[in-house]
CSV table of C-alpha atoms in Angstrom, one decimal:
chain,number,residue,atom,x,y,z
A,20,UNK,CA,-1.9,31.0,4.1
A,21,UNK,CA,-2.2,34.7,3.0
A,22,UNK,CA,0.5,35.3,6.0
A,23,UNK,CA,3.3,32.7,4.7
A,24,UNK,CA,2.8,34.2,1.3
A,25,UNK,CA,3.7,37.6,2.6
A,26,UNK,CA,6.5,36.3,4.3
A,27,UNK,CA,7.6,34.2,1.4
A,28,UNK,CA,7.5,37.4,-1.0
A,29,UNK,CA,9.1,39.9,1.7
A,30,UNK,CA,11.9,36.9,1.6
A,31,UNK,CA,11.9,36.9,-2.2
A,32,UNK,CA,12.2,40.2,-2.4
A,33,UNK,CA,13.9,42.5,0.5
A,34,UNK,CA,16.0,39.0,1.7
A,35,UNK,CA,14.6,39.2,5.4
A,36,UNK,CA,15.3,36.0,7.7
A,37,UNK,CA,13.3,34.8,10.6
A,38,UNK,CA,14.4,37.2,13.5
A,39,UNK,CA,13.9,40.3,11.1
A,40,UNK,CA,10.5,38.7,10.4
A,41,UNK,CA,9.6,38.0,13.6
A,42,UNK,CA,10.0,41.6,14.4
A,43,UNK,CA,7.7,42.7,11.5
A,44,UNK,CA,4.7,40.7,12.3
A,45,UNK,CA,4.3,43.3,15.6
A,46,UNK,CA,3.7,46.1,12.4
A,47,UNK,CA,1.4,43.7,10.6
A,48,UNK,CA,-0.6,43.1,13.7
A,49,UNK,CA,-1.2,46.7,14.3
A,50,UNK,CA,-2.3,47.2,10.9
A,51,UNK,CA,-4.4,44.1,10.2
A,52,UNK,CA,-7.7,43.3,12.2
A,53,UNK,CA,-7.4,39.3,11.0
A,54,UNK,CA,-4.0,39.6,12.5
A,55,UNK,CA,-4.9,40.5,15.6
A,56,UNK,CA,-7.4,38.2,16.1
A,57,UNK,CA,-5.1,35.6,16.1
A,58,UNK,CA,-3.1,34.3,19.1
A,59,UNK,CA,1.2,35.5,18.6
A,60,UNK,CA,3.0,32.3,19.0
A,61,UNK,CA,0.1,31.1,16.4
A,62,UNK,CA,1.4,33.6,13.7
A,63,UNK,CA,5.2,33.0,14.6
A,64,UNK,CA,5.0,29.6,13.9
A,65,UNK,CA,4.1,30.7,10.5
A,66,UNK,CA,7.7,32.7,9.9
A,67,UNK,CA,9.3,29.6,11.3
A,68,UNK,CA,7.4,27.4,8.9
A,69,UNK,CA,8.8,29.2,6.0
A,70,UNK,CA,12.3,28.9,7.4
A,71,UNK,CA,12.0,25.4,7.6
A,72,UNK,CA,11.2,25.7,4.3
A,73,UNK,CA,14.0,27.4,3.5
A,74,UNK,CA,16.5,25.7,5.6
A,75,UNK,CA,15.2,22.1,4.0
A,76,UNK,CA,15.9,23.9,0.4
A,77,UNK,CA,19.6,24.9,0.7
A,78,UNK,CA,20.2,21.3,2.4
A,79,UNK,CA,18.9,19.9,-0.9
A,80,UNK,CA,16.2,18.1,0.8
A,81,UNK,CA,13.1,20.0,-1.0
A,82,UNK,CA,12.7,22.3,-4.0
A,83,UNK,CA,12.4,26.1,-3.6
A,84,UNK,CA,9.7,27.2,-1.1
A,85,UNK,CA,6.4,28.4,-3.2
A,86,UNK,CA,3.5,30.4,-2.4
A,87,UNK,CA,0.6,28.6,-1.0
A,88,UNK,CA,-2.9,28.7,-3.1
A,89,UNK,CA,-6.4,28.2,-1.4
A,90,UNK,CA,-7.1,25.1,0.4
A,91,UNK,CA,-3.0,24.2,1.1
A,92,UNK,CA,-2.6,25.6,3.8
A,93,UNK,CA,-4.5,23.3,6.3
A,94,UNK,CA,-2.6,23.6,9.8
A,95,UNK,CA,-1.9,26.0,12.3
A,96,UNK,CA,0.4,25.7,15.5
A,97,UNK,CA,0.5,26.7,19.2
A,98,UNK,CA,4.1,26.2,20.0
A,99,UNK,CA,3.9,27.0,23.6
A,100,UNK,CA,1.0,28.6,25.2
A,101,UNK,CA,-2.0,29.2,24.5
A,102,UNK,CA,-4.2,26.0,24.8
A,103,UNK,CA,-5.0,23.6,27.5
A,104,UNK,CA,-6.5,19.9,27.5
A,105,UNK,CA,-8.9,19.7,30.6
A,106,UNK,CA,-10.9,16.0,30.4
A,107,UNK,CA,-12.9,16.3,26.6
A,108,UNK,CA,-12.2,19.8,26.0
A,109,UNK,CA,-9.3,21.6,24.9
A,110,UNK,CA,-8.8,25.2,25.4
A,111,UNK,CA,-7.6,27.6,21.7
A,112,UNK,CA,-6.3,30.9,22.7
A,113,UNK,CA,-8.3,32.9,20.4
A,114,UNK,CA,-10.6,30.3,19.7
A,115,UNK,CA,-12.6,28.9,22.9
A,116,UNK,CA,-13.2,25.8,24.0
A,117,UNK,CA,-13.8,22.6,21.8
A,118,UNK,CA,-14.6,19.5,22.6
A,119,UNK,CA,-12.5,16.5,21.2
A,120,UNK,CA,-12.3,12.9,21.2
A,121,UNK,CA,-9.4,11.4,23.1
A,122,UNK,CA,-8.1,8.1,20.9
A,123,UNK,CA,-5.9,7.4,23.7
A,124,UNK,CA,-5.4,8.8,27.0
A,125,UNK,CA,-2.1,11.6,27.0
A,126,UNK,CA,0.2,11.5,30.0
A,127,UNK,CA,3.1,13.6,30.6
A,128,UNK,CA,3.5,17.5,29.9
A,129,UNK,CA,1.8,18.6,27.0
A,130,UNK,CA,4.5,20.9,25.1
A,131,UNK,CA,2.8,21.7,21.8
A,132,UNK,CA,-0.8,21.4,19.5
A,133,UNK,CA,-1.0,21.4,16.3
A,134,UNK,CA,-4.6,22.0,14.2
A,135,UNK,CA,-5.4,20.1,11.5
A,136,UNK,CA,-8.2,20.5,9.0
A,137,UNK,CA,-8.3,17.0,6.8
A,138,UNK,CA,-11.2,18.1,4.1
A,139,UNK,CA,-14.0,18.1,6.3
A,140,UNK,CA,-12.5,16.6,9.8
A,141,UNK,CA,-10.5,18.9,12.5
A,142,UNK,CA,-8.0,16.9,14.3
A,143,UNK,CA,-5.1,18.3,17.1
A,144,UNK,CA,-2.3,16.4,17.3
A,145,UNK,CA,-0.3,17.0,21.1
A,146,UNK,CA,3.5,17.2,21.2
A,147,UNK,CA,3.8,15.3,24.8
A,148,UNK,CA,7.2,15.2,26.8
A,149,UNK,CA,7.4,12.1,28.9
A,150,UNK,CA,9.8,9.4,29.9
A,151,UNK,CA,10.3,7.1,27.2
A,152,UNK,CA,11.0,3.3,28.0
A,153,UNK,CA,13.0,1.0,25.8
A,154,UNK,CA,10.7,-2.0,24.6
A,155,UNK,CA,13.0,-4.8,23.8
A,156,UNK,CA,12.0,-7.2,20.9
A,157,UNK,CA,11.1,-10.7,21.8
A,158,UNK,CA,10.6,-12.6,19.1
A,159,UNK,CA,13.6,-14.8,17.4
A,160,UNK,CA,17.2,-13.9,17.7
A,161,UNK,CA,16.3,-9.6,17.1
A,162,UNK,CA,18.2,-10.2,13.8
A,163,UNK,CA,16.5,-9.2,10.7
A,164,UNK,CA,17.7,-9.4,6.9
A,165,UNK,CA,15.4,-7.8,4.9
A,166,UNK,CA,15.1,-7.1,0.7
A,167,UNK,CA,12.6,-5.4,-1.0
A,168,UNK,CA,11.2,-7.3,-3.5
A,169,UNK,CA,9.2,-7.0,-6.9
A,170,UNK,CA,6.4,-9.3,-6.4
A,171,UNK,CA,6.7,-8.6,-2.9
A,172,UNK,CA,6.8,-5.4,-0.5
A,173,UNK,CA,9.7,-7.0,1.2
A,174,UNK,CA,11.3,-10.3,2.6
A,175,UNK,CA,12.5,-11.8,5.4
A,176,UNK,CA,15.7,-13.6,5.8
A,177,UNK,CA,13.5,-16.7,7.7
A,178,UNK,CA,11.3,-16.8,4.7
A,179,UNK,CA,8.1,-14.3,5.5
A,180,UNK,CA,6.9,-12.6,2.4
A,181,UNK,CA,4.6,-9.6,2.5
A,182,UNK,CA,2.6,-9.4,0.0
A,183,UNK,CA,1.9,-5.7,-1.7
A,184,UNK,CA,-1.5,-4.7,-0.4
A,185,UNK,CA,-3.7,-5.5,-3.1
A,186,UNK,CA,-6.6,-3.4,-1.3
A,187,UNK,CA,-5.4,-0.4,-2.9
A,188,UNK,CA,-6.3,-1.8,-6.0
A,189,UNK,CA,-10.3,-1.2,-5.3
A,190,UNK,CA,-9.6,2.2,-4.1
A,191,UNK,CA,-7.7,3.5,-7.2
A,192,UNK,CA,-10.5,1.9,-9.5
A,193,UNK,CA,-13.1,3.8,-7.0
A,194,UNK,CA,-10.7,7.1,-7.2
A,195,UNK,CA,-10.7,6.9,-11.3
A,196,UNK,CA,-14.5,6.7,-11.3
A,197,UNK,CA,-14.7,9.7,-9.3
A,198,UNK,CA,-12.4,11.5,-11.3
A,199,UNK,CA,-14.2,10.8,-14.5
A,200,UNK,CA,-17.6,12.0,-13.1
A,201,UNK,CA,-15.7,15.2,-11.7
A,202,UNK,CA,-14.6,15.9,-15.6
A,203,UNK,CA,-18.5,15.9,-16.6
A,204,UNK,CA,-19.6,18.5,-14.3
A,205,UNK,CA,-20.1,21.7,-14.9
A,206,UNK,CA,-17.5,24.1,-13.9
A,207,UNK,CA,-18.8,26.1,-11.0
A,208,UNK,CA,-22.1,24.2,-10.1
A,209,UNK,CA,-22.7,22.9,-7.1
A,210,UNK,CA,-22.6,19.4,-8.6
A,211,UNK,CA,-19.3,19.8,-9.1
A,212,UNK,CA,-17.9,21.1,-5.8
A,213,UNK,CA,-20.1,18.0,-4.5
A,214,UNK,CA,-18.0,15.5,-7.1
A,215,UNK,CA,-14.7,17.2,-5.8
A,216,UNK,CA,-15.4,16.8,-2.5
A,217,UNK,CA,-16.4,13.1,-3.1
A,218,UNK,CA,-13.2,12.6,-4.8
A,219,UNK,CA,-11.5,14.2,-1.7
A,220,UNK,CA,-12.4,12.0,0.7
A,221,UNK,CA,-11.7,9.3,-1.3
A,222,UNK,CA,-8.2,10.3,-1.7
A,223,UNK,CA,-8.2,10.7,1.7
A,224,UNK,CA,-9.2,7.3,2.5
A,225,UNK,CA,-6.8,5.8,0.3
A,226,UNK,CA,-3.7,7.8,2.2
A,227,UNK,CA,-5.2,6.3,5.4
A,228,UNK,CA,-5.3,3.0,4.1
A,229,UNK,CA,-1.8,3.1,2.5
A,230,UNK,CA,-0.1,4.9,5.9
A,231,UNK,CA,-2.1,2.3,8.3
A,232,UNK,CA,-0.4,-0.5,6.2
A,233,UNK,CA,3.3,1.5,6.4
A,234,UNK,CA,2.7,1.8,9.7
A,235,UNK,CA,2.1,-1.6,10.9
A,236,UNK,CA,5.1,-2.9,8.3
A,237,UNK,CA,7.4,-0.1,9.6
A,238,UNK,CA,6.4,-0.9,13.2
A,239,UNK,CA,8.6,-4.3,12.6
A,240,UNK,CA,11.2,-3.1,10.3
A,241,UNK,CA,12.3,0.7,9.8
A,242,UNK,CA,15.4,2.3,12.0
A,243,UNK,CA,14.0,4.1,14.0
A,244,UNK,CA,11.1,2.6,15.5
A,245,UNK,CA,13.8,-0.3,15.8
A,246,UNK,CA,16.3,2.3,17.6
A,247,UNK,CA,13.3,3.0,20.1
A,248,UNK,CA,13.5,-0.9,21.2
A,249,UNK,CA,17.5,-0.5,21.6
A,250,UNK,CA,18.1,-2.2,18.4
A,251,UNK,CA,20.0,-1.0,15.1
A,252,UNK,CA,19.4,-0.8,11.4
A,253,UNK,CA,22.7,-1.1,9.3
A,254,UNK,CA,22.0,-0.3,5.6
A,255,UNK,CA,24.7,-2.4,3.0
A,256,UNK,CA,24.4,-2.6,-0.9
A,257,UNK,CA,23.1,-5.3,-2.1
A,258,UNK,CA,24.5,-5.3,-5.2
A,259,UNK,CA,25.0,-9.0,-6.0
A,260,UNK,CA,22.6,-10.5,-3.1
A,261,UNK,CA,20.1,-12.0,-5.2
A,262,UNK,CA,22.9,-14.3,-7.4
A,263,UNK,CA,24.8,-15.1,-4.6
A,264,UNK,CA,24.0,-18.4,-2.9
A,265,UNK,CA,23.1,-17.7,0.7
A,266,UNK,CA,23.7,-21.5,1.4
A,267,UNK,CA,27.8,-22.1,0.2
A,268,UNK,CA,28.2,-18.9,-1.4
A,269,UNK,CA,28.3,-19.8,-5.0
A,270,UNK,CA,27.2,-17.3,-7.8
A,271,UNK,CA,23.8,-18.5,-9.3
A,272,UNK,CA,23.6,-15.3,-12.1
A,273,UNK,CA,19.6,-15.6,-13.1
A,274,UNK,CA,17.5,-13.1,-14.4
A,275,UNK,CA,15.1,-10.9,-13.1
A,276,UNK,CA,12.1,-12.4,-14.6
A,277,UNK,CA,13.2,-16.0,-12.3
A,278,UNK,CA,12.0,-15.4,-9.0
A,279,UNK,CA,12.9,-18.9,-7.5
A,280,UNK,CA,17.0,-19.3,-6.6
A,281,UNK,CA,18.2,-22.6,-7.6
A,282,UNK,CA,21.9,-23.7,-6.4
A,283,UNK,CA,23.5,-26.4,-8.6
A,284,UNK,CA,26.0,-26.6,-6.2
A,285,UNK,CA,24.1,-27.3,-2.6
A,286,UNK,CA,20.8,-27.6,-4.3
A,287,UNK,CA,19.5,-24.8,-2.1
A,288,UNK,CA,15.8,-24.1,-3.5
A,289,UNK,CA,14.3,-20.8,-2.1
A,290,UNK,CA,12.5,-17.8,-3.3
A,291,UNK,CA,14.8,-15.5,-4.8
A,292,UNK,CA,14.1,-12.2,-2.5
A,293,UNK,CA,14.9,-14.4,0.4
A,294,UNK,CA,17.6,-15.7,-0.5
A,295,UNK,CA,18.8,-11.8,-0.8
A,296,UNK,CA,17.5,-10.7,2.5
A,297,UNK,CA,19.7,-13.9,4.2
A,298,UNK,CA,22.9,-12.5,2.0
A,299,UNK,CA,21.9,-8.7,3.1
A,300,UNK,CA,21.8,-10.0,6.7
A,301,UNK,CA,25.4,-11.3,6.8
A,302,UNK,CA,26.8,-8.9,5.2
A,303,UNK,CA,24.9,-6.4,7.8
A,304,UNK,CA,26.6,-8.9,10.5
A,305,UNK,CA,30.1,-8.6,9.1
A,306,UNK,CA,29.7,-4.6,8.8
A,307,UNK,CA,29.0,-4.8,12.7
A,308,UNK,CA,31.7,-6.9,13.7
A,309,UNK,CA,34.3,-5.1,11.6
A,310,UNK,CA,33.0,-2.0,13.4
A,311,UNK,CA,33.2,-3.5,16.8
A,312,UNK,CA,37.1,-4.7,16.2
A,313,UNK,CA,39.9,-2.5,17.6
A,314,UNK,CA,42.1,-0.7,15.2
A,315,UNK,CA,44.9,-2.3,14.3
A,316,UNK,CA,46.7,0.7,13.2
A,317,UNK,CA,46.1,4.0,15.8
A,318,UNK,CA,45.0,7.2,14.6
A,319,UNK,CA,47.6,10.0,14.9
A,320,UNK,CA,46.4,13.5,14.8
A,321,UNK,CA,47.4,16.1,12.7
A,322,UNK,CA,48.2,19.6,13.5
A,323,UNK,CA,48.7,22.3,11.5
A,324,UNK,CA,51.4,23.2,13.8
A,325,UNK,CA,53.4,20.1,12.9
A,326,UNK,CA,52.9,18.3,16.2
């Protein structure tokens, strides 16, 4: 942390990029006794951290980079070198030997390891290169129309409704209590850093409960697990898809509040965010077939030079 912050204020003010800091963190070493105690690629990662940063901000994909404050900065990186997984133990350049528990075997080249402090739990998370093998879907068809819904996390064009996780529920009542017995301690007593650290973890078990449930959703629907089984995820506005009629294509208009779609015309009866996600998935269809047709017109280039 007190490293990025350097960086990020050398940045702010003398305008150095990454090579230039790169180069600088030799200087720092020699001068600095924390510094040296810490493995090179280790304290490189850090400068390219903060480009990443950087990079992310100018392609309007995060705000401006900020300084770090105390207990933020919970990571640290071995890009290349400098560790070694040998049965239960893993070797830290720097560091020494710790023992860890394997929640699955690792095959393959082991390319990078990343630390991770989660309040009180260390975990190291292994950048593996291996051959990866394309896991085709076998259920149905493979084709999916999807809409996400109010009532509903999302639905599926043959119906399937997934319901929002009304777990959560219990853990942000649990997470309020917490909070208000945090506001009645003492600042500074030890009663307090106890109630903060309570109120940690149950944070933290929320996130877990909320990425495990992502997770296992996204593991059916999202592109790019998809694109891992060969398939494809084609995106379409779905302006309109709920009042259309997936059944003979007449305009039902209904409001939001009317969660059943009712065709007067072929007396389709279905609930509304399925009838969407059928509409979403032919229009998905038509998008790929347009995009598989030949143009009809060919493309001429262009040339400055007039030829």
């Amino acid at each position: 942390m007190r490293l990025y912050n350097a960086m990020l204020a050398d940045r702010i003010e003398n305008g150095r990029g990454f090579y230039d800091q790169k180069k600088m963190l030799v200087e720092l070493k020699r001068d600095d006794k924390h510094l040296k105690s810490i493995h090179s690629q280790v304290l490189q990662d850090v400068v390219l951290r903060l480009d990443k940063a950087y990079q992310a901000f100018f392609a309007g994909l995060s705000r401006y980079p900020r300084f770090r404050r105390s207990g933020r900065y919970n990571s640290f990186t071995y890009p290349q070198s400098g560790f070694g997984l040998k049965g239960d133990r893993i070797r830290l350049s720097t560091i020494g030997e710790v023992r860890v528990t394997l929640h699955r075997g690792v095959s393959g080249a082991i390319r990078r390891a990343t630390i991770i402090r989660d309040i009180d739990q260390w975990f190291v998370a292994l950048l593996v290169e291996q051959n990866r093998s394309m896991v085709q879907s076998s259920s149905g068809d493979g084709k999916v129309g999807v809409d996400t819904g109010i009532s509903n996390v999302v639905a599926l064009r043959d119906g399937t409704l997934i319901d929002n996780p009304h777990f959560l529920n219990k853990s942000v009542e649990r997470i309020k209590s917490l909070q208000r017995r945090l506001s009645r301690k003492k600042m500074g007593s030890s009663n307090r850093e106890k109630a903060k650290l309570s109120l940690a973890k149950m944070w933290r078990k929320t996130r877990r409960q909320r990425d495990d449930f992502a997770h296992k959703l996204s593991d059916r629907l999202t592109a790019y697990k998809a694109e891992r089984r060969g398939g494809r995820v084609i995106l379409v506005n779905p302006s309109g898809t709920s009042q259309k009629c997936s059944g003979c294509g007449e305009m039902v208009p209904k409001e939001l509040s009317e969660r059943v779609h009712d065709c007067p015309r072929c007396g389709l009866v279905v609930d509304r965010d399925v009838n969407a996600a059928r509409n979403i998935l032919e229009r998905g269809l038509e998008q790929a077939r347009v995009e598989a047709e030949p143009l009809l017109v060919q493309r001429r280039r262009i040339s400055k030079f007039g030829r």
